PDB file of C-alpha atoms in Angstrom:
ATOM      1  CA  MET J 393     -30.277 -69.077 -28.443  1.00  0.00           C
ATOM      2  CA  THR J 394     -31.981 -66.550 -30.688  1.00  0.00           C
ATOM      3  CA  ASN J 395     -35.487 -65.186 -30.738  1.00  0.00           C
ATOM      4  CA  LYS J 396     -37.801 -64.938 -33.739  1.00  0.00           C
ATOM      5  CA  ASP J 397     -35.952 -61.811 -34.891  1.00  0.00           C
ATOM      6  CA  GLY J 398     -32.654 -63.679 -34.854  1.00  0.00           C
ATOM      7  CA  LYS J 399     -31.350 -61.823 -31.798  1.00  0.00           C
ATOM      8  CA  GLU J 400     -29.917 -63.568 -28.797  1.00  0.00           C
ATOM      9  CA  ILE J 401     -31.574 -62.897 -25.455  1.00  0.00           C
ATOM     10  CA  THR J 402     -28.896 -62.415 -22.821  1.00  0.00           C
ATOM     11  CA  LYS J 403     -28.608 -60.901 -19.377  1.00  0.00           C
ATOM     12  CA  ASP J 404     -27.724 -57.666 -21.206  1.00  0.00           C
ATOM     13  CA  THR J 405     -31.034 -57.574 -23.099  1.00  0.00           C
ATOM     14  CA  LEU J 406     -33.381 -54.799 -21.987  1.00  0.00           C
ATOM     15  CA  ILE J 407     -36.370 -56.116 -20.054  1.00  0.00           C
ATOM     16  CA  THR J 408     -38.847 -54.604 -22.516  1.00  0.00           C
ATOM     17  CA  GLU J 409     -36.929 -56.079 -25.472  1.00  0.00           C
ATOM     18  CA  ALA J 410     -37.099 -59.519 -23.877  1.00  0.00           C
ATOM     19  CA  MET J 411     -40.867 -59.194 -23.379  1.00  0.00           C
ATOM     20  CA  GLU J 412     -41.354 -57.999 -26.962  1.00  0.00           C
ATOM     21  CA  ALA J 413     -39.247 -60.824 -28.371  1.00  0.00           C
ATOM     22  CA  CYS J 414     -40.794 -63.442 -26.126  1.00  0.00           C
ATOM     23  CA  PRO J 415     -44.250 -62.683 -24.689  1.00  0.00           C
ATOM     24  CA  GLU J 416     -43.815 -65.677 -22.360  1.00  0.00           C
ATOM     25  CA  ALA J 417     -41.008 -63.731 -20.658  1.00  0.00           C
ATOM     26  CA  LEU J 418     -43.626 -61.746 -18.750  1.00  0.00           C
ATOM     27  CA  GLY J 419     -44.879 -64.900 -17.029  1.00  0.00           C
ATOM     28  CA  ILE J 420     -41.321 -66.049 -16.392  1.00  0.00           C
ATOM     29  CA  PHE J 421     -40.462 -62.730 -14.767  1.00  0.00           C
ATOM     30  CA  PHE J 422     -43.622 -62.943 -12.620  1.00  0.00           C
ATOM     31  CA  GLU J 423     -42.781 -66.518 -11.543  1.00  0.00           C
ATOM     32  CA  HIS J 424     -39.461 -65.250 -10.234  1.00  0.00           C
ATOM     33  CA  GLY J 425     -40.994 -62.296  -8.378  1.00  0.00           C
ATOM     34  CA  LEU J 426     -40.043 -59.711 -10.983  1.00  0.00           C
ATOM     35  CA  HIS J 427     -43.016 -57.522 -11.825  1.00  0.00           C
ATOM     36  CA  CYS J 428     -41.051 -55.675 -14.469  1.00  0.00           C
ATOM     37  CA  VAL J 429     -43.896 -54.833 -16.799  1.00  0.00           C
ATOM     38  CA  GLY J 430     -45.176 -52.237 -14.352  1.00  0.00           C
ATOM     39  CA  CYS J 431     -41.779 -50.705 -13.685  1.00  0.00           C
ATOM     40  CA  GLY J 432     -40.736 -47.565 -15.542  1.00  0.00           C
ATOM     41  CA  GLY J 433     -37.162 -48.806 -15.502  1.00  0.00           C
ATOM     42  CA  ALA J 434     -38.015 -51.820 -17.664  1.00  0.00           C
ATOM     43  CA  ALA J 435     -37.327 -49.801 -20.808  1.00  0.00           C
ATOM     44  CA  PHE J 436     -33.885 -48.832 -19.539  1.00  0.00           C
ATOM     45  CA  GLU J 437     -32.769 -51.774 -17.379  1.00  0.00           C
ATOM     46  CA  THR J 438     -31.248 -54.995 -18.598  1.00  0.00           C
ATOM     47  CA  ILE J 439     -32.453 -58.332 -17.306  1.00  0.00           C
ATOM     48  CA  GLU J 440     -29.320 -58.489 -15.172  1.00  0.00           C
ATOM     49  CA  GLN J 441     -29.870 -55.035 -13.668  1.00  0.00           C
ATOM     50  CA  GLY J 442     -33.527 -55.759 -12.900  1.00  0.00           C
ATOM     51  CA  CYS J 443     -32.635 -59.043 -11.234  1.00  0.00           C
ATOM     52  CA  GLN J 444     -29.817 -57.486  -9.222  1.00  0.00           C
ATOM     53  CA  VAL J 445     -32.212 -54.844  -7.854  1.00  0.00           C
ATOM     54  CA  HIS J 446     -34.215 -57.763  -6.490  1.00  0.00           C
ATOM     55  CA  GLY J 447     -31.145 -59.334  -4.894  1.00  0.00           C
ATOM     56  CA  MET J 448     -30.630 -62.153  -7.369  1.00  0.00           C
ATOM     57  CA  ASN J 449     -27.210 -63.662  -7.930  1.00  0.00           C
ATOM     58  CA  GLU J 450     -25.527 -64.523 -11.226  1.00  0.00           C
ATOM     59  CA  LYS J 451     -26.727 -68.133 -11.156  1.00  0.00           C
ATOM     60  CA  GLU J 452     -30.354 -67.060 -10.707  1.00  0.00           C
ATOM     61  CA  ILE J 453     -30.026 -64.488 -13.495  1.00  0.00           C
ATOM     62  CA  GLU J 454     -28.604 -67.045 -15.908  1.00  0.00           C
ATOM     63  CA  ALA J 455     -31.440 -69.456 -15.037  1.00  0.00           C
ATOM     64  CA  ILE J 456     -34.044 -66.813 -15.918  1.00  0.00           C
ATOM     65  CA  VAL J 457     -32.301 -66.000 -19.206  1.00  0.00           C
ATOM     66  CA  GLU J 458     -32.126 -69.697 -20.055  1.00  0.00           C
ATOM     67  CA  GLU J 459     -35.815 -70.151 -19.255  1.00  0.00           C
ATOM     68  CA  ILE J 460     -36.744 -67.226 -21.519  1.00  0.00           C
ATOM     69  CA  ASN J 461     -34.613 -68.608 -24.343  1.00  0.00           C
ATOM     70  CA  LYS J 462     -36.287 -72.006 -24.011  1.00  0.00           C
ATOM     71  CA  ALA J 463     -39.668 -70.299 -24.339  1.00  0.00           C
ATOM     72  CA  VAL J 464     -38.623 -68.551 -27.561  1.00  0.00           C
TER      73      VAL J 464
END
C-alpha cells in the first residue's frame, strides 16, 4: 500500500515519516500503547524498532503497519 506521496509504509518506515504521511498513524500508535510523538527517537527509529522497544512481536508490528496503510 502506498501513501499520498506514493511511498509504501512498511515496518522500516521511520515513525515520524509514517506520522507525516498518515496523520491518523498518531492515533493508531496511541491505541497500541506507543506514545512515539513525544519520543526523541521517533525521528531516528523505524516502526519496527519502536515496537520492539515496547516488546511487540513481528505479528503485532505487521498489524500496526497494516492498520496505518488502511488509514492512508
